[in-house]
Amino acid sequence: MKAERPELSREDGGGTAGAPGSERQATTACDEHTDEQDVMTIEEVLRRENMLRAYQRVKRNKGSAGVDGMTVDELMPYLRNHWSRIRDEIREGRYRPQPVLLVEIPKPGGRGMRRLGIPTVVDRMIQQALLQVLQPQIDPTFSESSYGFRPGRSAHQAVERAREHVAAGNRWVVDMDLEKFFDRVNHDILMSRMARRVNDKRILLLIRRYLQAGLMEGGVVGQRTEGTPQGGPLSPLLSNVLLDDLDRELERRGHRFVRYADDCNIYVRSQRAGERVLESIERFLWKRLRLKVNRAKSAVDRPWKRKFLGYTMTAHSEPKLRVAPESVKRFRNKVRELARQGRGRSLKWTIERLEPLIRGWVAYFRKAEVKAAFEQLDQWLRRRLRCILWRQWKRPRTRARKLMKLGLARHRASTSAYNGHGPWWNAGASHMNHAVPTRFFRQLGLLSLLEEHRRLQCPLRTAVYGTVRTVV
């Protein structure tokens, strides 16, 4: 069954009389692009194929409703009735975005709350259409050392580049954290940078109105004079446009650095040089971009004592990537939360919910070359599951019976069941390890982090060495 698509007219992106038409007339995007069309104009934003792509992307991403309560599934019926008006308002510079809905989510490690601004689905579609026109033209102008939210670039590439800088002898890092970056973006400075890249004033006006759209918090809409809340499709591109000034300044000074969104690491050869760089860049950011460096979270230190995008590295002359301790701690907290949800449920239920968490976590950290974290987490995870079993058995009599059923001798099962120690102690004791061995969990479908990591490494090593045997 084909997805619903808003139909836009041939002249500029609207349907006949502005209304969305039938799906049969919808075609894939970019088939009819010409060099003349690759211009950042509002007409290119409103072009039929571009709006179709934007609608499909928003529908695929799903997401929560904004202040108007409209869901992604309700977007198509709304567009059929209102797209003509919206399109004309955008073209004539009269369109006013609705306020964004403020949602706060906890930051990893209990470091406070992250503020997200959720636009309405209509505004998400328009922002996505803007992004599709602006990004192909603006992104190639960014620095090669910028990796965040860019097509064809990833966090893995960023951490590998960081390791290259350390291996080249830059064994001190200026780990710089920008204080509440997305909340402190100066609108005038950002728009002046956008005006250097975009000639169509209607696009610039629309972007400024998105920046200044109200923020609904606790049912009350407040005006915004600074900041670009995370959550909208345009926010990552705008942050890269603003911070491109920082990238160019670092390049002008000849520094080796890696930036991923507002996380910036500068690699130098001595602590003294790092302290000078931190002070001078702090002055530059405030004077040029009105951004503050968070001194409490920033530091000049050894790279293996800091984390970058969840990774850290060893202190070898040819450093190896490894999972940062903070990332391991966050994984354990997620497992504990799942374990709490699984109280009163079967162990298989908990293991099924763990599978996507394990796969996703290992996939992200597949670049790690030090395996210790995966081995330790495997052992800890099995102990956590044994702890769940011990709690579920509740009474000593039940525990003794279960242990005997799992193969323990009567005397040992009885002694273990009545030992008086708590669940966590018993989960790590030899009687539970013998009664509930690794193969027990494997039969229930529990993934091994170490084995999953080896599986993901297999294609890489096969490509390098030409044989899978090198993985073993």
Coordinates of C-alpha atoms in Angstrom, one line a residue:
M1 CA 0.0 0.0 0.0
K2 CA 1.5 3.3 -1.1
A3 CA 2.1 6.1 1.4
E4 CA -0.1 9.2 1.2
R5 CA 1.7 12.1 -0.5
P6 CA 0.7 15.8 -0.6
E7 CA 0.2 16.8 -4.3
L8 CA 1.7 20.1 -5.3
S9 CA 1.2 22.0 -8.5
R10 CA 3.6 22.1 -11.4
E11 CA 4.2 25.8 -11.2
D12 CA 5.8 26.0 -7.7
G13 CA 4.9 23.1 -5.5
G14 CA 1.1 23.4 -4.9
G15 CA -1.7 21.3 -6.2
T16 CA -4.4 22.5 -8.6
A17 CA -5.9 25.4 -6.8
G18 CA -3.3 24.6 -4.2
A19 CA -5.0 21.4 -2.9
P20 CA -3.1 18.1 -2.6
G21 CA -4.1 15.7 -5.4
S22 CA -4.0 12.0 -6.0
E23 CA -1.1 9.7 -5.2
R24 CA -0.9 8.5 -8.8
Q25 CA 0.5 11.8 -9.9
A26 CA 3.3 11.8 -7.3
T27 CA 6.8 11.1 -8.6
T28 CA 10.1 10.6 -6.9
A29 CA 12.2 13.7 -6.0
C30 CA 15.0 15.1 -7.9
D31 CA 14.4 13.3 -11.2
E32 CA 13.9 16.6 -13.1
H33 CA 16.6 18.6 -11.4
T34 CA 18.6 21.0 -13.6
D35 CA 21.6 23.1 -12.7
E36 CA 19.3 26.2 -12.7
Q37 CA 17.0 24.6 -10.2
D38 CA 19.9 23.9 -7.8
V39 CA 19.5 27.5 -6.4
M40 CA 18.5 28.3 -2.9
T41 CA 15.2 30.0 -3.5
I42 CA 11.8 29.8 -1.9
E43 CA 10.5 28.4 -5.2
E44 CA 12.9 25.5 -5.0
V45 CA 11.8 24.9 -1.4
L46 CA 8.1 24.8 -2.5
R47 CA 8.8 22.7 -5.6
R48 CA 6.4 19.7 -5.7
E49 CA 9.1 16.9 -5.6
N50 CA 10.9 18.6 -2.7
M51 CA 7.7 18.9 -0.7
L52 CA 6.9 15.2 -1.4
R53 CA 10.3 14.2 -0.1
A54 CA 9.8 16.4 3.0
Y55 CA 6.4 14.9 3.7
Q56 CA 7.6 11.3 3.3
R57 CA 10.6 12.0 5.7
V58 CA 8.4 13.5 8.4
K59 CA 5.9 10.6 8.1
R60 CA 8.8 8.1 8.2
N61 CA 10.3 9.7 11.3
K62 CA 6.9 9.8 13.1
G63 CA 7.5 11.7 16.3
S64 CA 5.3 13.5 18.8
A65 CA 2.6 16.1 18.1
G66 CA 3.4 19.8 18.6
V67 CA 1.3 22.4 20.4
D68 CA -1.7 21.9 18.0
G69 CA -1.9 18.2 18.9
M70 CA -1.8 17.1 15.2
T71 CA -0.2 13.7 14.7
V72 CA 1.8 12.6 11.6
D73 CA -1.2 10.5 10.5
E74 CA -3.4 13.6 10.5
L75 CA -1.0 15.6 8.4
M76 CA -2.2 14.5 4.9
P77 CA -5.9 15.3 5.5
Y78 CA -4.9 18.7 6.9
L79 CA -2.7 19.4 3.8
R80 CA -5.5 18.6 1.4
N81 CA -7.5 21.4 2.8
H82 CA -4.9 24.0 3.8
W83 CA -1.7 23.5 1.7
S84 CA -2.7 26.1 -0.9
R85 CA -3.0 28.8 1.8
I86 CA 0.2 27.8 3.6
R87 CA 2.1 27.8 0.3
D88 CA 0.9 31.2 -0.7
E89 CA 1.7 32.6 2.8
I90 CA 5.3 31.2 2.6
R91 CA 5.8 32.6 -0.9
E92 CA 4.5 36.1 0.1
G93 CA 6.4 36.2 3.4
R94 CA 3.3 36.1 5.5
Y95 CA 3.7 32.6 7.0
R96 CA 4.0 32.5 10.8
P97 CA 5.2 29.2 12.4
Q98 CA 3.4 28.0 15.4
P99 CA 5.2 27.9 18.8
V100 CA 7.3 24.9 19.6
L101 CA 6.4 22.6 22.5
L102 CA 9.1 22.4 25.2
V103 CA 9.9 18.9 26.4
E104 CA 12.7 18.2 28.9
I105 CA 14.4 14.9 28.9
P106 CA 17.2 13.8 31.4
K107 CA 20.7 14.0 30.2
P108 CA 22.9 10.9 30.4
G109 CA 24.5 10.3 33.7
G110 CA 22.0 12.5 35.6
R111 CA 23.7 15.7 34.4
G112 CA 20.4 17.8 34.4
M113 CA 17.7 18.1 31.8
R114 CA 18.0 18.6 28.0
R115 CA 15.5 21.0 26.5
L116 CA 13.9 19.9 23.3
G117 CA 11.5 22.0 21.2
I118 CA 9.0 20.0 19.2
P119 CA 7.5 21.9 16.2
T120 CA 4.1 21.0 14.8
V121 CA 4.1 18.4 12.1
V122 CA 3.4 21.1 9.5
D123 CA 6.4 23.1 10.6
R124 CA 8.5 20.0 10.7
M125 CA 7.6 19.3 7.0
I126 CA 8.4 22.9 6.0
Q127 CA 11.7 22.9 7.9
Q128 CA 12.6 19.5 6.3
A129 CA 11.9 21.0 2.8
L130 CA 14.2 24.0 3.7
L131 CA 16.9 21.6 4.8
Q132 CA 16.7 19.5 1.6
V133 CA 17.4 22.6 -0.4
L134 CA 19.9 24.3 1.9
Q135 CA 22.1 21.4 3.0
P136 CA 23.4 20.2 -0.4
Q137 CA 24.6 23.8 -1.1
I138 CA 25.9 24.8 2.3
D139 CA 27.3 21.5 3.7
P140 CA 30.3 21.4 1.2
T141 CA 31.5 24.7 2.5
F142 CA 32.0 23.3 6.0
S143 CA 35.3 22.3 7.5
E144 CA 36.7 18.8 6.9
S145 CA 37.1 18.5 10.7
S146 CA 33.3 19.0 11.3
Y147 CA 31.4 15.7 11.6
G148 CA 28.1 16.3 13.4
F149 CA 24.8 16.0 11.6
R150 CA 26.4 16.0 8.1
P151 CA 25.5 13.7 5.2
G152 CA 28.1 10.9 4.8
R153 CA 29.8 11.7 8.2
S154 CA 29.4 10.0 11.5
A155 CA 30.6 9.9 15.1
H156 CA 32.7 6.9 14.2
Q157 CA 34.7 9.0 11.7
A158 CA 35.1 11.7 14.3
V159 CA 36.6 9.4 17.0
E160 CA 38.9 7.8 14.4
R161 CA 40.1 11.2 13.4
A162 CA 40.7 12.1 17.0
R163 CA 42.8 9.0 17.4
E164 CA 44.9 9.9 14.4
H165 CA 45.7 13.3 15.9
V166 CA 46.9 11.6 19.1
A167 CA 48.9 9.0 17.2
A168 CA 50.6 11.9 15.4
G169 CA 52.0 13.1 18.7
N170 CA 49.3 15.6 19.9
R171 CA 49.0 13.9 23.3
W172 CA 47.1 16.7 25.1
V173 CA 43.5 17.6 24.4
V174 CA 41.6 20.8 24.9
D175 CA 38.2 19.3 25.7
M176 CA 35.8 22.2 25.2
D177 CA 32.2 22.3 26.2
L178 CA 29.9 25.2 25.2
E179 CA 27.6 26.3 27.9
K180 CA 23.9 25.7 26.9
F181 CA 24.8 26.1 23.3
F182 CA 21.4 25.5 21.7
D183 CA 19.8 27.8 24.3
R184 CA 22.3 30.7 23.8
V185 CA 22.5 31.0 20.0
N186 CA 22.4 34.7 19.1
H187 CA 19.8 35.1 16.3
D188 CA 21.3 38.2 14.7
I189 CA 24.8 36.6 14.5
L190 CA 23.3 33.4 13.1
M191 CA 21.2 35.2 10.5
S192 CA 24.2 37.3 9.4
R193 CA 26.1 34.0 8.7
M194 CA 23.1 32.6 6.8
A195 CA 22.8 35.8 4.7
R196 CA 26.3 35.1 3.4
R197 CA 25.1 31.8 2.0
V198 CA 21.5 32.5 1.0
N199 CA 20.4 35.3 -1.4
D200 CA 16.6 34.7 -1.2
K201 CA 15.3 37.1 1.5
R202 CA 12.1 35.0 1.8
I203 CA 14.1 32.0 2.9
L204 CA 16.0 34.2 5.4
L205 CA 12.7 35.6 6.7
L206 CA 11.2 32.2 7.2
I207 CA 14.3 30.9 9.0
R208 CA 14.3 33.9 11.4
R209 CA 10.6 33.4 12.1
Y210 CA 11.4 29.8 13.0
L211 CA 14.1 31.0 15.3
Q212 CA 11.7 33.5 17.0
A213 CA 8.7 31.2 17.1
G214 CA 7.3 31.1 20.7
L215 CA 8.1 28.4 23.2
M216 CA 5.2 26.7 25.0
E217 CA 6.2 25.7 28.5
G218 CA 3.6 24.6 31.1
G219 CA 0.8 25.8 28.8
V220 CA 2.2 29.3 28.5
V221 CA 3.8 30.6 25.3
G222 CA 6.9 32.7 25.8
Q223 CA 8.8 34.7 23.2
R224 CA 12.3 33.7 22.2
T225 CA 15.1 36.2 21.6
E226 CA 18.0 33.7 21.5
G227 CA 18.5 30.0 21.1
T228 CA 17.5 27.3 18.6
P229 CA 15.9 24.4 20.6
Q230 CA 16.9 20.9 19.5
G231 CA 14.1 19.0 17.9
G232 CA 13.5 20.6 14.6
P233 CA 15.0 19.4 11.3
L234 CA 16.8 22.8 10.7
S235 CA 18.5 23.0 14.1
P236 CA 21.6 20.9 13.3
L237 CA 22.3 22.8 10.1
L238 CA 22.0 26.1 11.7
S239 CA 24.3 25.1 14.5
N240 CA 26.9 24.0 12.0
V241 CA 26.6 27.4 10.1
L242 CA 27.2 29.3 13.3
L243 CA 30.1 27.2 14.5
D244 CA 31.8 27.2 11.1
D245 CA 33.4 30.5 12.3
L246 CA 35.1 28.5 15.1
D247 CA 36.3 25.8 12.6
R248 CA 37.8 28.4 10.3
E249 CA 39.6 30.1 13.1
L250 CA 41.1 26.9 14.3
E251 CA 42.2 26.1 10.8
R252 CA 43.7 29.5 10.4
R253 CA 45.8 28.9 13.5
G254 CA 46.9 25.5 12.2
H255 CA 45.3 23.5 15.0
R256 CA 44.4 19.8 14.8
F257 CA 40.8 19.5 16.0
V258 CA 37.6 17.5 15.7
R259 CA 34.1 19.0 16.2
Y260 CA 30.9 17.1 16.4
A261 CA 28.0 19.6 16.8
D262 CA 28.9 21.6 20.0
D263 CA 31.5 19.0 21.2
C264 CA 34.9 20.3 20.1
N265 CA 38.3 18.7 20.9
I266 CA 41.6 20.4 20.0
Y267 CA 44.7 18.3 20.1
V268 CA 48.1 19.9 21.0
R269 CA 51.6 18.8 22.1
S270 CA 51.8 20.2 25.6
Q271 CA 49.6 21.2 28.5
R272 CA 50.9 24.8 28.4
A273 CA 49.9 25.1 24.7
G274 CA 46.5 23.6 25.5
E275 CA 45.9 26.2 28.3
R276 CA 46.8 29.0 25.9
V277 CA 44.5 27.7 23.3
L278 CA 41.6 27.3 25.7
E279 CA 41.9 30.9 26.9
S280 CA 42.2 32.4 23.4
I281 CA 39.4 30.4 21.9
E282 CA 37.2 31.3 24.9
R283 CA 37.8 34.9 24.1
F284 CA 37.2 34.4 20.4
L285 CA 33.8 32.6 21.0
W286 CA 32.5 35.3 23.2
K287 CA 33.7 38.2 21.1
R288 CA 32.7 36.8 17.7
L289 CA 29.7 34.5 18.4
R290 CA 28.6 35.5 21.9
L291 CA 29.0 31.9 23.1
K292 CA 30.4 30.9 26.5
V293 CA 32.7 28.1 27.3
N294 CA 31.6 26.0 30.3
R295 CA 34.8 26.0 32.4
A296 CA 33.4 23.4 34.8
K297 CA 33.1 20.8 32.0
S298 CA 36.1 21.9 29.9
A299 CA 39.6 20.9 30.6
V300 CA 43.1 20.5 29.2
D301 CA 44.0 16.9 29.9
R302 CA 45.4 13.7 28.4
P303 CA 43.0 12.2 25.8
W304 CA 42.8 8.8 27.6
K305 CA 41.5 10.6 30.7
R306 CA 38.6 12.3 28.7
K307 CA 35.8 10.9 26.7
F308 CA 34.6 12.0 23.3
L309 CA 31.3 10.8 21.8
G310 CA 31.2 7.9 24.3
Y311 CA 34.7 6.7 23.5
T312 CA 38.1 7.1 25.0
M313 CA 41.5 5.7 24.1
T314 CA 44.5 4.0 25.5
A315 CA 47.8 5.8 26.3
H316 CA 49.9 3.7 23.8
S317 CA 52.0 5.5 21.2
E318 CA 49.4 4.0 18.7
P319 CA 46.3 4.5 20.8
K320 CA 43.4 2.1 20.7
L321 CA 39.8 3.1 21.0
R322 CA 37.8 1.8 24.0
V323 CA 34.4 2.4 25.6
A324 CA 34.5 5.2 28.1
P325 CA 33.6 4.2 31.7
E326 CA 30.7 6.7 31.6
S327 CA 29.2 4.9 28.6
V328 CA 29.4 1.6 30.5
K329 CA 27.7 3.2 33.5
R330 CA 24.8 4.5 31.3
F331 CA 24.4 1.0 29.7
R332 CA 24.1 -0.5 33.2
N333 CA 21.5 2.0 34.3
K334 CA 19.4 1.2 31.2
V335 CA 19.6 -2.5 32.1
R336 CA 18.6 -1.8 35.7
E337 CA 15.6 0.1 34.4
L338 CA 14.6 -2.8 32.2
A339 CA 15.1 -5.2 35.1
R340 CA 12.7 -3.1 37.2
Q341 CA 10.1 -3.2 34.5
G342 CA 10.5 -6.9 34.3
R343 CA 9.5 -7.6 37.9
G344 CA 6.8 -10.2 38.0
R345 CA 7.4 -11.2 34.4
S346 CA 9.3 -14.1 32.9
L347 CA 13.0 -13.9 32.4
K348 CA 12.5 -14.5 28.7
W349 CA 10.4 -11.3 28.6
T350 CA 13.3 -9.3 30.0
I351 CA 15.8 -10.9 27.6
E352 CA 13.6 -10.1 24.6
R353 CA 13.6 -6.4 25.7
L354 CA 17.3 -6.4 26.2
E355 CA 18.1 -7.6 22.7
P356 CA 17.5 -4.2 20.8
L357 CA 19.4 -2.4 23.6
I358 CA 22.4 -4.8 23.3
R359 CA 22.4 -4.7 19.5
G360 CA 22.2 -0.9 19.3
W361 CA 24.9 -0.3 22.0
V362 CA 27.4 -2.8 20.5
A363 CA 26.7 -1.4 17.0
Y364 CA 27.7 2.1 18.2
F365 CA 30.8 0.9 20.1
R366 CA 31.9 -1.5 17.4
K367 CA 35.0 0.6 16.8
A368 CA 36.3 -0.1 20.2
E369 CA 39.5 -2.2 20.1
V370 CA 39.7 -3.0 23.8
K371 CA 37.3 -5.9 24.6
A372 CA 37.4 -5.7 28.4
A373 CA 34.2 -3.6 28.6
F374 CA 32.2 -6.2 26.6
E375 CA 33.5 -9.1 28.6
Q376 CA 32.8 -7.4 31.9
L377 CA 29.3 -6.3 30.8
D378 CA 28.5 -9.9 29.7
Q379 CA 29.4 -11.2 33.2
W380 CA 27.5 -8.4 35.0
L381 CA 24.4 -8.8 32.8
R382 CA 24.2 -12.6 33.5
R383 CA 24.6 -11.8 37.2
R384 CA 21.8 -9.2 37.0
L385 CA 19.5 -11.8 35.4
R386 CA 20.4 -14.4 38.1
C387 CA 19.5 -11.8 40.6
I388 CA 16.1 -11.5 39.0
L389 CA 15.6 -15.2 39.3
W390 CA 16.6 -15.3 42.9
R391 CA 14.1 -12.5 43.7
Q392 CA 11.4 -14.3 41.8
W393 CA 11.9 -17.5 43.8
K394 CA 11.3 -15.5 47.0
R395 CA 11.1 -18.1 49.8
P396 CA 14.1 -20.4 50.8
R397 CA 12.0 -23.5 50.3
T398 CA 11.2 -22.5 46.7
R399 CA 14.9 -21.6 46.1
A400 CA 16.0 -24.9 47.3
R401 CA 13.5 -26.7 45.1
K402 CA 14.5 -24.6 42.0
L403 CA 18.2 -25.2 42.6
M404 CA 17.7 -28.9 42.9
K405 CA 15.6 -28.9 39.7
L406 CA 18.5 -27.1 38.0
G407 CA 21.0 -29.8 39.0
L408 CA 22.4 -29.0 42.4
A409 CA 22.6 -31.7 45.1
R410 CA 20.0 -31.6 47.8
H411 CA 22.5 -30.6 50.6
R412 CA 24.1 -27.8 48.6
A413 CA 20.8 -26.5 47.3
S414 CA 19.4 -26.4 50.9
T415 CA 22.5 -24.7 52.3
S416 CA 22.6 -22.1 49.5
A417 CA 18.8 -21.3 49.8
Y418 CA 19.1 -20.7 53.6
N419 CA 22.5 -18.8 53.6
G420 CA 20.9 -15.5 54.6
H421 CA 22.7 -13.4 52.0
G422 CA 21.0 -10.9 49.7
P423 CA 20.0 -11.5 46.0
W424 CA 23.0 -9.7 44.5
W425 CA 25.4 -11.8 46.6
N426 CA 23.7 -15.0 45.7
A427 CA 23.6 -14.0 42.0
G428 CA 27.4 -14.0 42.0
A429 CA 27.9 -17.1 44.1
S430 CA 29.0 -20.4 42.7
H431 CA 25.7 -22.2 43.4
M432 CA 23.8 -19.8 41.1
N433 CA 26.6 -19.9 38.5
H434 CA 26.5 -23.8 38.5
A435 CA 22.7 -23.9 38.5
V436 CA 22.2 -21.2 35.9
P437 CA 25.2 -21.3 33.6
T438 CA 25.9 -19.2 30.5
R439 CA 24.2 -21.8 28.2
F440 CA 21.0 -21.4 30.1
F441 CA 20.8 -17.7 29.1
R442 CA 21.9 -18.5 25.5
Q443 CA 19.0 -20.9 25.2
L444 CA 16.6 -18.2 26.3
G445 CA 18.0 -15.9 23.5
L446 CA 20.4 -13.7 25.5
L447 CA 22.9 -12.0 23.2
S448 CA 26.5 -11.9 24.3
L449 CA 28.0 -8.4 23.9
L450 CA 31.4 -9.8 23.2
E451 CA 30.2 -12.2 20.5
E452 CA 28.0 -9.5 18.9
H453 CA 31.1 -7.2 18.9
R454 CA 33.2 -9.9 17.2
R455 CA 30.4 -10.5 14.6
L456 CA 30.4 -6.8 13.7
Q457 CA 34.2 -6.8 13.5
C458 CA 34.2 -9.8 11.2
P459 CA 33.5 -8.0 7.9
L460 CA 36.1 -5.3 8.7
R461 CA 38.9 -7.8 9.4
T462 CA 37.9 -10.0 6.5
A463 CA 38.3 -7.0 4.2
V464 CA 41.8 -6.2 5.7
Y465 CA 43.2 -9.7 6.0
G466 CA 41.1 -11.7 3.6
T467 CA 40.0 -14.4 6.1
V468 CA 37.5 -14.7 8.8
R469 CA 39.9 -16.8 10.9
T470 CA 41.7 -13.6 12.1
V471 CA 38.6 -12.7 14.1
V472 CA 38.8 -15.8 16.4

